[in-house]
Short mmCIF file of C-alpha atoms and ligand atoms in Angstrom, two decimals:
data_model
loop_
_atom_site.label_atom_id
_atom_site.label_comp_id
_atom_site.label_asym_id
_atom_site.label_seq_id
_atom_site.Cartn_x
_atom_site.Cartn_y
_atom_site.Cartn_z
CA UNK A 28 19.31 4.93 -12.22
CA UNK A 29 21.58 3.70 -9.84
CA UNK A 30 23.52 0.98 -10.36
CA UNK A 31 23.75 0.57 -14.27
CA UNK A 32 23.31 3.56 -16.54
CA UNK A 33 20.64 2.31 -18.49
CA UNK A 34 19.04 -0.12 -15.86
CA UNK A 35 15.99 0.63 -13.46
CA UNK A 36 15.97 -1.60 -10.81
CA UNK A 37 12.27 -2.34 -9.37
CA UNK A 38 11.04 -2.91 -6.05
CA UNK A 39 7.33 -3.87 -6.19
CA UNK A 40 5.51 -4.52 -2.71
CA UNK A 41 2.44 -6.61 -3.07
CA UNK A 42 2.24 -10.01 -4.91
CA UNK A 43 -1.19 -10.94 -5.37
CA UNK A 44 -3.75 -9.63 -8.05
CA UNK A 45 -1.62 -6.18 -9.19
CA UNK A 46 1.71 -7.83 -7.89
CA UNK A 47 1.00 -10.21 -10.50
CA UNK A 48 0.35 -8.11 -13.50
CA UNK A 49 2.62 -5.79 -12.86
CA UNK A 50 5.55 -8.46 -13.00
CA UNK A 51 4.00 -9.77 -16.41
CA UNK A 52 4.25 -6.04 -17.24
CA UNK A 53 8.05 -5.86 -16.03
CA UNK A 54 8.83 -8.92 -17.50
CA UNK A 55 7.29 -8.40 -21.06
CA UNK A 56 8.33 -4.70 -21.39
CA UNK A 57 11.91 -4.60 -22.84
CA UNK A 58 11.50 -7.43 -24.83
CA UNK A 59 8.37 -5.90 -26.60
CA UNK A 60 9.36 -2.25 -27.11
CA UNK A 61 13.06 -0.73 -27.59
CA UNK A 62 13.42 2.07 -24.57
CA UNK A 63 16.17 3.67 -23.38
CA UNK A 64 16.45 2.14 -20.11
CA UNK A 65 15.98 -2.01 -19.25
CA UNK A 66 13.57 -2.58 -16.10
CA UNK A 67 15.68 -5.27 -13.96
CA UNK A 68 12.97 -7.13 -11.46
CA UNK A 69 15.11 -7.30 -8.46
CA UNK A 70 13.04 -7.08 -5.44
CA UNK A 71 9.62 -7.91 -4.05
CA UNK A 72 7.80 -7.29 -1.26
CA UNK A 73 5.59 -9.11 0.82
CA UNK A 74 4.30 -10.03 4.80
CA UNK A 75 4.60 -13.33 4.61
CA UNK A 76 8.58 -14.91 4.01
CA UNK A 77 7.26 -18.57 2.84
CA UNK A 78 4.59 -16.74 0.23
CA UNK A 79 7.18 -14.11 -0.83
CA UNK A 80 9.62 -16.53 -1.56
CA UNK A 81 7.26 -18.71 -3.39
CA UNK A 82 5.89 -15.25 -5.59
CA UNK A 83 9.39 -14.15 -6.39
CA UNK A 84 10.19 -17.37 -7.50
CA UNK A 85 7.17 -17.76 -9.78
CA UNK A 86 6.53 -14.06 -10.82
CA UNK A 87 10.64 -13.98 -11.81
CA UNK A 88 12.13 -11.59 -9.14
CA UNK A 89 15.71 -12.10 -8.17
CA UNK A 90 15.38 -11.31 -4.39
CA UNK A 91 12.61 -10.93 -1.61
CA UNK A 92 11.69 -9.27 1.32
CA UNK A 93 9.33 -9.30 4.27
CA UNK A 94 9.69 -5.22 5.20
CA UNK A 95 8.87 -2.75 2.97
CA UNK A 96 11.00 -0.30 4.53
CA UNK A 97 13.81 -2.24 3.69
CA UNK A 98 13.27 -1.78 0.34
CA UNK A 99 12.26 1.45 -0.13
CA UNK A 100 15.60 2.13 1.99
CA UNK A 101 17.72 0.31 -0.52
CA UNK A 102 20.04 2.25 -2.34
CA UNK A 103 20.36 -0.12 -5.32
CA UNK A 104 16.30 0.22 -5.72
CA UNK A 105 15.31 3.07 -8.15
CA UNK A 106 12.24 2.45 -8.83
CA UNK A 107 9.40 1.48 -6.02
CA UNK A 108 5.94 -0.29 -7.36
CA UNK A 109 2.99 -0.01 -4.90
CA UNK A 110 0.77 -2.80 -5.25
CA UNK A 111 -1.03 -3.06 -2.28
CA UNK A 112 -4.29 -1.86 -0.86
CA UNK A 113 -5.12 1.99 -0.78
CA UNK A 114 -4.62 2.02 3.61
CA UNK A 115 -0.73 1.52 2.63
CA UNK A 116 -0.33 3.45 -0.17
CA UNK A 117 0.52 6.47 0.93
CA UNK A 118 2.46 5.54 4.02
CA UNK A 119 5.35 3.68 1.55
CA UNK A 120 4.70 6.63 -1.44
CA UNK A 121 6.49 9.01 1.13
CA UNK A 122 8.70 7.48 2.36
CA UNK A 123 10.06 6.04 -1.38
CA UNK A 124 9.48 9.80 -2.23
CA UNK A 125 11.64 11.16 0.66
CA UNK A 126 14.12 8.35 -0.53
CA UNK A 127 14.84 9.90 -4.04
CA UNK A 128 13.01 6.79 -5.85
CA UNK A 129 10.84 6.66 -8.79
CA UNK A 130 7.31 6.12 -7.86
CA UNK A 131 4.45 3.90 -9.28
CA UNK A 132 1.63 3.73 -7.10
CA UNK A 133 -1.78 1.80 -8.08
CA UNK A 134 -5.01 3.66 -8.02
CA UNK A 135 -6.84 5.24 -6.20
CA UNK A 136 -3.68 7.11 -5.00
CA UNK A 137 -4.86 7.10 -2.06
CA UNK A 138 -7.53 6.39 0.72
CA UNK A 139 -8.39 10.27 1.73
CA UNK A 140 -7.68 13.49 0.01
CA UNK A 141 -5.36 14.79 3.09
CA UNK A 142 -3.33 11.50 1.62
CA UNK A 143 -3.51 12.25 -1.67
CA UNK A 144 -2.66 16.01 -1.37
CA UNK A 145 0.37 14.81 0.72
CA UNK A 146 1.86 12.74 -1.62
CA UNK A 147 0.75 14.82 -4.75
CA UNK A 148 3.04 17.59 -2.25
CA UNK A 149 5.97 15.08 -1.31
CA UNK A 150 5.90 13.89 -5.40
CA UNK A 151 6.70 17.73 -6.27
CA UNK A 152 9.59 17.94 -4.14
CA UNK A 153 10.74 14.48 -5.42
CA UNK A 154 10.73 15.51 -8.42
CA UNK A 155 13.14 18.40 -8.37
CA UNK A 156 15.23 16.21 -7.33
CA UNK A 157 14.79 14.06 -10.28
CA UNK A 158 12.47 11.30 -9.40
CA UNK A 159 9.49 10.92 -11.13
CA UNK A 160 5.84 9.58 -9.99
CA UNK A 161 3.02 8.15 -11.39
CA UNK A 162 -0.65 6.37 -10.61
CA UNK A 163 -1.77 3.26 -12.16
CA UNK A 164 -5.02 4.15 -14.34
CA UNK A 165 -3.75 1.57 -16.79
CA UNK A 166 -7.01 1.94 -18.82
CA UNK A 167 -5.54 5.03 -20.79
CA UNK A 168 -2.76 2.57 -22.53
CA UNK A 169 -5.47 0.75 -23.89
CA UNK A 170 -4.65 1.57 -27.58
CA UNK A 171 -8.28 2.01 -28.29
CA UNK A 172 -9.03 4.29 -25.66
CA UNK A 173 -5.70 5.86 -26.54
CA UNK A 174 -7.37 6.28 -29.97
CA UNK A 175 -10.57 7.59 -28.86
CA UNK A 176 -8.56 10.32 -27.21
CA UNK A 177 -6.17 11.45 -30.47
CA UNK A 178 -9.92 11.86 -32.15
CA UNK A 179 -11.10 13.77 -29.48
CA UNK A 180 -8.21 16.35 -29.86
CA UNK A 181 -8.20 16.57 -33.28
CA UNK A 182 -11.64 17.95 -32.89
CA UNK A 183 -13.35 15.20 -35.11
CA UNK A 184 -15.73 14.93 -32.78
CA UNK A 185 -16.37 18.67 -32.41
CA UNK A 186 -17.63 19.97 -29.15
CA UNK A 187 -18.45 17.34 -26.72
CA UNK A 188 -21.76 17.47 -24.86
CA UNK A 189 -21.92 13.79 -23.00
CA UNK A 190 -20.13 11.16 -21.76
CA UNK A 191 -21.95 8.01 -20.54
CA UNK A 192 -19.47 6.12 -18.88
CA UNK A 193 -20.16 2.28 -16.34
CA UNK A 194 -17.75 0.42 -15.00
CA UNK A 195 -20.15 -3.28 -13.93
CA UNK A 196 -19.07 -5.84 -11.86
CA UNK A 197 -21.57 -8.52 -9.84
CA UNK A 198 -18.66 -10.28 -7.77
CA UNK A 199 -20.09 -9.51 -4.82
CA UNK A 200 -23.81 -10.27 -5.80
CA UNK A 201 -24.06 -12.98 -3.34
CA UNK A 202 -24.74 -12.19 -0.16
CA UNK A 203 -22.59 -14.91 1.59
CA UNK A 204 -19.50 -13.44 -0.43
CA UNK A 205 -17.33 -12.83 2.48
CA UNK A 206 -15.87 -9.43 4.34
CA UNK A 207 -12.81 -9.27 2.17
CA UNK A 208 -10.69 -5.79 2.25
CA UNK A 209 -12.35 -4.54 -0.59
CA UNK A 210 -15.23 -4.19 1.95
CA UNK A 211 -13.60 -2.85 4.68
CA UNK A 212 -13.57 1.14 4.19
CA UNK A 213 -10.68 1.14 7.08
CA UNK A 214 -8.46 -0.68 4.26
CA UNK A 215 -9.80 0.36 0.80
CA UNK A 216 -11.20 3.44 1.56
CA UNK A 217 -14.36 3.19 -0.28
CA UNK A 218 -15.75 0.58 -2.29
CA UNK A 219 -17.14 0.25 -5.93
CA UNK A 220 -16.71 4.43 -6.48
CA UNK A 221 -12.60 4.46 -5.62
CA UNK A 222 -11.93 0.88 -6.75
CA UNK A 223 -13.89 1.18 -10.08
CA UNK A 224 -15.38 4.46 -10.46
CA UNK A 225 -11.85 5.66 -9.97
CA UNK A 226 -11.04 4.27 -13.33
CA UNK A 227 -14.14 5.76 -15.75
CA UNK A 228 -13.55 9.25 -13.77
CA UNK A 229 -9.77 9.13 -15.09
CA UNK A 230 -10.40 7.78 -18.22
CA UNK A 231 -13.31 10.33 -19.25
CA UNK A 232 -11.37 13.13 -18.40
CA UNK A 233 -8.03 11.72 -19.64
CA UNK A 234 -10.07 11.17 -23.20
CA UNK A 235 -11.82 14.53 -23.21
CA UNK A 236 -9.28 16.73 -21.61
CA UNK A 237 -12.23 18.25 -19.57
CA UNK A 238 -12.45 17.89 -16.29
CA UNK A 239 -15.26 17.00 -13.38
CA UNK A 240 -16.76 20.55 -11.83
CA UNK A 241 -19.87 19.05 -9.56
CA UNK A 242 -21.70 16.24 -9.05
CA UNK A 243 -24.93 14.74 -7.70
CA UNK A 244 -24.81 11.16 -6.51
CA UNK A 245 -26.34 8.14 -5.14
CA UNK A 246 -24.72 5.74 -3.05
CA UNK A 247 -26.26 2.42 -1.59
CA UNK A 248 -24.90 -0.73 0.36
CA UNK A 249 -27.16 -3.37 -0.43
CA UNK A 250 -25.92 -6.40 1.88
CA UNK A 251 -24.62 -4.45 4.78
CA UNK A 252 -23.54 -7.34 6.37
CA UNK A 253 -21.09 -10.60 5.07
CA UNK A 254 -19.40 -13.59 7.04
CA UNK A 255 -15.76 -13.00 7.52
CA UNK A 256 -13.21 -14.84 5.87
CA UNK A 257 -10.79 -17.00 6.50
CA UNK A 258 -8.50 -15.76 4.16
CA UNK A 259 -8.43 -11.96 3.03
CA UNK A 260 -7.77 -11.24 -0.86
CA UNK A 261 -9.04 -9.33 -3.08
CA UNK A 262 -11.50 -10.67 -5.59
CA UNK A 263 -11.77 -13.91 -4.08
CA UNK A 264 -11.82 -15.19 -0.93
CA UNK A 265 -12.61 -18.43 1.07
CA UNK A 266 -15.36 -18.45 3.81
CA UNK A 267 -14.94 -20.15 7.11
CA UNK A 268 -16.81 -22.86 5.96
CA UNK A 269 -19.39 -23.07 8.71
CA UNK A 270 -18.33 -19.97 10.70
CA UNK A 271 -21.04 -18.11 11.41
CA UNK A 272 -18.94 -14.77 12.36
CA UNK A 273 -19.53 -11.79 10.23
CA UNK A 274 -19.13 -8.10 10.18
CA UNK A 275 -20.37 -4.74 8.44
CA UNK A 276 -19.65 -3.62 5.12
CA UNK A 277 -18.19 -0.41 5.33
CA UNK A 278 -18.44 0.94 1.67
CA UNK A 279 -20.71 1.63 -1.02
CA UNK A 280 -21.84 -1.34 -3.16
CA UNK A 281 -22.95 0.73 -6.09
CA UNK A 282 -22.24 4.79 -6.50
CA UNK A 283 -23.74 6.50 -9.29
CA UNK A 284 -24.14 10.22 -10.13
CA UNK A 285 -24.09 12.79 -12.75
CA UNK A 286 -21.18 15.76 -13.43
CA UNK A 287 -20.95 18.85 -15.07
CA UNK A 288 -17.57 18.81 -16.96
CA UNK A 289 -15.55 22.09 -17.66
CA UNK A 290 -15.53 22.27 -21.17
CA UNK A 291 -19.60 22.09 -21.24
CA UNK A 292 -19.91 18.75 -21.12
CA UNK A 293 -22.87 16.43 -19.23
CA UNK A 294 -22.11 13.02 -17.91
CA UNK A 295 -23.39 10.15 -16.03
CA UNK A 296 -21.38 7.60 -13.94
CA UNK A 297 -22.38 3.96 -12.65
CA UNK A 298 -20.12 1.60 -10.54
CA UNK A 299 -21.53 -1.13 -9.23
CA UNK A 300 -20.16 -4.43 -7.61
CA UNK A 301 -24.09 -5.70 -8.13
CA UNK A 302 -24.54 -5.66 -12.20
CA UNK A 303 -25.68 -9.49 -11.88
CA UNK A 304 -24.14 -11.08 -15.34
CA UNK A 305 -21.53 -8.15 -15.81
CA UNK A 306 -17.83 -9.18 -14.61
CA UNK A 307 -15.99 -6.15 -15.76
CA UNK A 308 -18.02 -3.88 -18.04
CA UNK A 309 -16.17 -0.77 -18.32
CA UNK A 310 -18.11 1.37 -21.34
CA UNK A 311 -17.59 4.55 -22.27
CA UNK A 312 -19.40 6.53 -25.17
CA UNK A 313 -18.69 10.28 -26.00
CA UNK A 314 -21.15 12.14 -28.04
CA UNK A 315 -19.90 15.51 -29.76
CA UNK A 316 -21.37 17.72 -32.33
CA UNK A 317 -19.20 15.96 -35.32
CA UNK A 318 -19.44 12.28 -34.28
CA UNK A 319 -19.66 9.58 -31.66
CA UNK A 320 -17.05 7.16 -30.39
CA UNK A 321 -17.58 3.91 -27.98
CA UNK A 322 -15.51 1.70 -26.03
CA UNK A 323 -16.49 -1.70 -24.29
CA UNK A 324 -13.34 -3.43 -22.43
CA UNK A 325 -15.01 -6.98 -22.99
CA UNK A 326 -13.95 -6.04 -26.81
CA UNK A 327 -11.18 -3.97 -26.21
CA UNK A 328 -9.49 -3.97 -29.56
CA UNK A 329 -12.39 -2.58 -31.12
CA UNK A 330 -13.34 1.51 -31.27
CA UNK A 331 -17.00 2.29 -32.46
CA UNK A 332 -16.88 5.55 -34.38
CA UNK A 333 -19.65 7.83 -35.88
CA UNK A 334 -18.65 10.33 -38.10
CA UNK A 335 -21.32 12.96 -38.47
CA UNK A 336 -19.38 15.06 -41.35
CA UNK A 337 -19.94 12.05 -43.79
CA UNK A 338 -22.73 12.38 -46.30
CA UNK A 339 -25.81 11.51 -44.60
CA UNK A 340 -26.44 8.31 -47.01
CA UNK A 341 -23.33 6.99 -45.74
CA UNK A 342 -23.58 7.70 -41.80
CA UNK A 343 -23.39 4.87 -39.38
CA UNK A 344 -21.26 3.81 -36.30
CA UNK A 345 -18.29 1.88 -38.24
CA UNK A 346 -15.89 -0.48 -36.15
CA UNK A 347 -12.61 0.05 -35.93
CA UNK A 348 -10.26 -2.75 -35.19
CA UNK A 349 -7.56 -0.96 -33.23
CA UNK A 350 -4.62 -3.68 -34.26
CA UNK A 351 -3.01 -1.50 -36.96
CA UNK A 352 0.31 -0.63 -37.02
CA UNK A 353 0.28 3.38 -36.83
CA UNK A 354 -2.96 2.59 -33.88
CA UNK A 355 -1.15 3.95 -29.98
CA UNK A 356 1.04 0.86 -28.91
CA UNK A 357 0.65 -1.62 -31.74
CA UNK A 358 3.82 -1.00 -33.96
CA UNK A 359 5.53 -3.28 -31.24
CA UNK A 360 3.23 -6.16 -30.98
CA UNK A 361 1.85 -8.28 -34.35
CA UNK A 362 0.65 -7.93 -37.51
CA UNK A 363 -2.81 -6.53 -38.04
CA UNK A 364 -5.71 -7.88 -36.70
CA UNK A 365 -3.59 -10.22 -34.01
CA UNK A 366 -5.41 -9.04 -31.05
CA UNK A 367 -3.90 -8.06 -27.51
CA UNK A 368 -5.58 -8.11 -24.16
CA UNK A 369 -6.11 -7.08 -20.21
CA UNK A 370 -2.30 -7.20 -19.59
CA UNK A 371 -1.36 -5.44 -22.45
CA UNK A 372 -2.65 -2.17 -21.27
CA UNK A 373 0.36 -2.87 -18.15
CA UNK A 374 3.02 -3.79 -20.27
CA UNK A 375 2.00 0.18 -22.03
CA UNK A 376 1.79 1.80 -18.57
CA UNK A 377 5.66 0.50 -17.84
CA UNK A 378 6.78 1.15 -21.32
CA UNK A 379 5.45 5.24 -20.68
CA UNK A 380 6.96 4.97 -16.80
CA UNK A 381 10.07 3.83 -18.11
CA UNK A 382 10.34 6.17 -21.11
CA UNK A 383 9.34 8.97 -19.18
CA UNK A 384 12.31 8.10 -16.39
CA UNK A 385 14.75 7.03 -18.81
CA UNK A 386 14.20 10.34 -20.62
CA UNK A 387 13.62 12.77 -17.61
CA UNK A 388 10.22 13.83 -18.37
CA UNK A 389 6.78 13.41 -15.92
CA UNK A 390 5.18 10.54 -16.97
CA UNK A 391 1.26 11.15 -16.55
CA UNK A 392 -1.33 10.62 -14.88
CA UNK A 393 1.27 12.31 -12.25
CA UNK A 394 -0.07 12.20 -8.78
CA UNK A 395 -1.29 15.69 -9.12
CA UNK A 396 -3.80 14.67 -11.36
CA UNK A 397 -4.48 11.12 -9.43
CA UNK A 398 -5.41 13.84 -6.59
CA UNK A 399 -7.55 15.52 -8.68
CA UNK A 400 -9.59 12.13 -9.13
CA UNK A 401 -9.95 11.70 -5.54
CA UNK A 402 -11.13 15.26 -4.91
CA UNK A 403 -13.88 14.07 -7.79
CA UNK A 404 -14.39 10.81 -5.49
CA UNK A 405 -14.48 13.21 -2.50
CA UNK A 406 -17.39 15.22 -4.12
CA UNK A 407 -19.75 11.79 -4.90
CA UNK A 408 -19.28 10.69 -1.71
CA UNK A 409 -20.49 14.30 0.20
CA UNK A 410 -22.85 14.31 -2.45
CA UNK A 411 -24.27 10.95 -1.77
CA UNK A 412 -24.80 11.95 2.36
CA UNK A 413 -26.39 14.58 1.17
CA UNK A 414 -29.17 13.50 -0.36
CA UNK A 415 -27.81 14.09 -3.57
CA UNK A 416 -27.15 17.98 -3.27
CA UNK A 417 -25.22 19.36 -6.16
CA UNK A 418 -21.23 19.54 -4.91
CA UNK A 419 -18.52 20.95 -6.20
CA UNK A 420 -15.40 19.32 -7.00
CA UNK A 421 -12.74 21.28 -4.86
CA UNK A 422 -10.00 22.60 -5.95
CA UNK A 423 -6.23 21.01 -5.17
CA UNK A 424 -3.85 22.98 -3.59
CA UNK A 425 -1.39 24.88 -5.29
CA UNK A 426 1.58 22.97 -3.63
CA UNK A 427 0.40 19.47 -4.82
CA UNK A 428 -0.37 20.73 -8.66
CA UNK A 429 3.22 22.95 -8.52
N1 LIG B 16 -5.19 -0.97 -12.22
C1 LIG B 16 -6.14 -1.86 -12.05
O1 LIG B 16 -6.89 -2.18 -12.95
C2 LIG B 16 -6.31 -2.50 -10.70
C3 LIG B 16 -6.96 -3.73 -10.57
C4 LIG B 16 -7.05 -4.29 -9.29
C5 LIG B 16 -6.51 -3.65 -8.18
N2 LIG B 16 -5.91 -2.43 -8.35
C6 LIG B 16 -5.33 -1.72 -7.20
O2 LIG B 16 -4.13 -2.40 -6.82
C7 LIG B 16 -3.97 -2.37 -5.41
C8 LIG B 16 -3.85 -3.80 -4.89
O3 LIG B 16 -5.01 -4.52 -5.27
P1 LIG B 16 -4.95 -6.10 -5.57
O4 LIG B 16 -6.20 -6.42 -6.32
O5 LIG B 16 -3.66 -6.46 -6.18
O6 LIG B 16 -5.07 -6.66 -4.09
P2 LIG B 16 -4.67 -8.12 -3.58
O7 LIG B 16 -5.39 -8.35 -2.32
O8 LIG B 16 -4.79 -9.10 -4.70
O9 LIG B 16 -3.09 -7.94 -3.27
C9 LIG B 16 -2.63 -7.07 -2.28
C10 LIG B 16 -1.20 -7.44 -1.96
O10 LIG B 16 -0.69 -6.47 -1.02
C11 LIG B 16 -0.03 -7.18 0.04
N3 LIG B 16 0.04 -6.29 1.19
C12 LIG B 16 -0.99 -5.71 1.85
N4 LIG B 16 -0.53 -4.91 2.82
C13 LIG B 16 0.82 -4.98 2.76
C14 LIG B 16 1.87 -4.39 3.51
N5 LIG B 16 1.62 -3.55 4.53
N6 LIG B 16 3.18 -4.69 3.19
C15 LIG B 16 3.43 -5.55 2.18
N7 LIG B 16 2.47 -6.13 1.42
C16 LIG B 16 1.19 -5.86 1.73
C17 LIG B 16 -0.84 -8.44 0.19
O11 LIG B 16 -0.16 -9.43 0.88
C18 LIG B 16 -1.07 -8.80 -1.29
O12 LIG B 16 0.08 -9.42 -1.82
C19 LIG B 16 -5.18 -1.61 -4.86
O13 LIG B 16 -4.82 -0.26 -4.70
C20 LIG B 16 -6.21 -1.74 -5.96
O14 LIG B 16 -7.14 -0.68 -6.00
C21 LIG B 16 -5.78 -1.87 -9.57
#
């Protein structure tokens, strides 16, 4: 910190989809929970000065830039946000990194592994120097998937033997949908499996504490080739409205496969752009030898729960509305049964970030462990070419997990 002993001062690059939930996130944070430190919003980043301007205005940053270096050069700036695609990621981790700042990168850390294994490297040396890193798998600070994993370490569900996770989306189901980055494997570096599968592979091991061995996978792009746009964002886009130009998809569509988890466990995995109906199913349901749990992000203040020690008369899955006061997160929002949402699970990832700064600890999922999600992504994707042959998940080196 700086400038102000208590006061982290944020540079976020991107402004679009994450750039705008993030500054909700910033915004909301010291005003829901009491930290030690306050998060000041004081620069953003982005490649176009008129659209900048016009985002830092609206999203409720005091100053702008056009360069990125610039502000990850800044000595006032302590903390730098990465909200851009996965080609950039890694490129403005490092060089915040080598700058001393605090680090909070959105997933998938990166595009590659060599990436990943370079910044999980550069983020221990940062952090002997005191700054701290971190990847944005802002699914685990959903309180009911933070609940699902206190019940899975106090052994209430005894020894776990599956996990059936999806993550369904059909944004992409027609084929006239247009080339956006998403589909370019140059920018995102893979398609449905990093940008969504990314999420149920950290959140299944995050709630089981296992981790991913092997896995056998499928892969497919159905519509292999889309008109280009005239306008490149993320989940929407316009099309050149008569343009008949197009261009190949580069990335999977769909990627699903099964894994072997360390602690015994089986699992299956579906991501798919092309669930027709589905906008963004992410379910996950854990079976162990003392009970079940399931989560469903459509109804994400619920927690289904099957306790198998209860007389057998009484058994069934029960749900539990996560809004209670002693539930992860909820003592700082409203009174029972007053439910939160999507953003919410933000606003908890930059409470942690913050308390974990504030306080000198590593907040997690550190990039050493977002690393060890892309060697898991690495695996599916050597899998998938060939022809589904069982593959190991390899091991990261020992300088990125030091
Ligand atoms: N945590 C989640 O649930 C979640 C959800 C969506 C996206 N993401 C991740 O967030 C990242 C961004 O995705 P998005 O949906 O916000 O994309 P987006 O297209 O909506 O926004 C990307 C932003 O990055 C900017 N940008 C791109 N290259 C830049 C550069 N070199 N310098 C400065 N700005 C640059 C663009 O102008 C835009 O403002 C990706 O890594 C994506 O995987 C995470």
């Amino acid at each position: 910190m700086s400038t102000n002993d208590n006061e982290l001062r944020v540079g976020m690059v991107g402004y679009a989809f994450m750039g705008a939930a993030h500054s909700q996130a910033w915004r909301t944070v010291n005003r829901v929970f009491d930290l030690p430190a306050r998060a000041r919003m004081a620069l953003i980043c982005g490649r176009d000065a008129g659209k900048v301007a016009e985002a830092a205005d609206r999203l409720g940053w005091d100053e702008h830039t056009t360069d990125w270096r610039e502000l990850v050069s800044r000595p006032d700036i302590d903390v730098v946000d990465i909200c851009t695609p996965g080609d950039s990621h890694a490129e403005i981790a490092l060089a915040a990194l080598a700058a001393g700042k605090h680090v909070l990168c959105e997933k998938p850390l990166a595009n590659t592994v060599a990436e990943a294994q370079e910044m999980a490297a550069a983020a221990a040396v940062a952090r002997a120097g005191g700054a701290r890193s971190m990847c944005g798998f802002n699914y685990r600070r959903v309180p009911a998937v933070a609940l699902m994993r206190q019940l899975v370490a106090e052994g209430r569900l005894g020894e776990i033997r599956h996990v059936r996770a999806t993550y369904l989306q059909d944004w992409i189901v027609d084929p006239q949908f247009p080339l956006v980055w998403r589909l370019r494997k140059e920018v995102s570096g893979s398609g449905a499996l990093g940008d969504i599968g990314a999420h149920i592979i950290d959140l299944t091991q995050y709630v089981t504490g296992q981790q991913i061995t092997g896995v056998s996978a499928v892969t497919e792009t159905f519509v292999k080739e889309r008109p280009l746009p005239s306008e490149s964002s993320g989940l929407a886009a316009q099309t050149d409205g008569g343009s008949a130009a197009t261009g190949p998809v580069t990335v999977d569509d769909a990627a699903i496969f099964v894994a072997r988890l360390n602690g015994g466990a089986l699992a299956t995995y579906e991501a798919t752009r092309f669930a027709t109906g589905r906008k963004n199913a992410l379910r996950v349901e854990i079976n162990g030898s003392l009970g079940s749990v399931a989560f469903d992000l459509e109804r994400l203040n619920e927690l289904e729960y099957y306790d198998a020690t209860r007389p057998t008369a009484e058994q069934g899955f029960s749900r539990i509305l996560v809004t209670e006061g002693e539930h992860p997160y909820l003592s700082a929002w409203w009174p029972p049964g007053h439910i939160i949402g999507y953003e919410h699970s933000f606003t908890h990832q930059m409470r942690d970030f913050i308390e974990a700064v504030a306080t000198g600890v590593d907040p997690s999922p550190s990039f050493a462990e977002a690393l060890q999600v892309q060697l898991v992504l690495d695996a599916v994707v050597r899998s998938a070419e060939l022809g589904s042959s069982w593959t190991a998940v390899e091991p990261a080196l020992a300088t990125a997990t030091a």
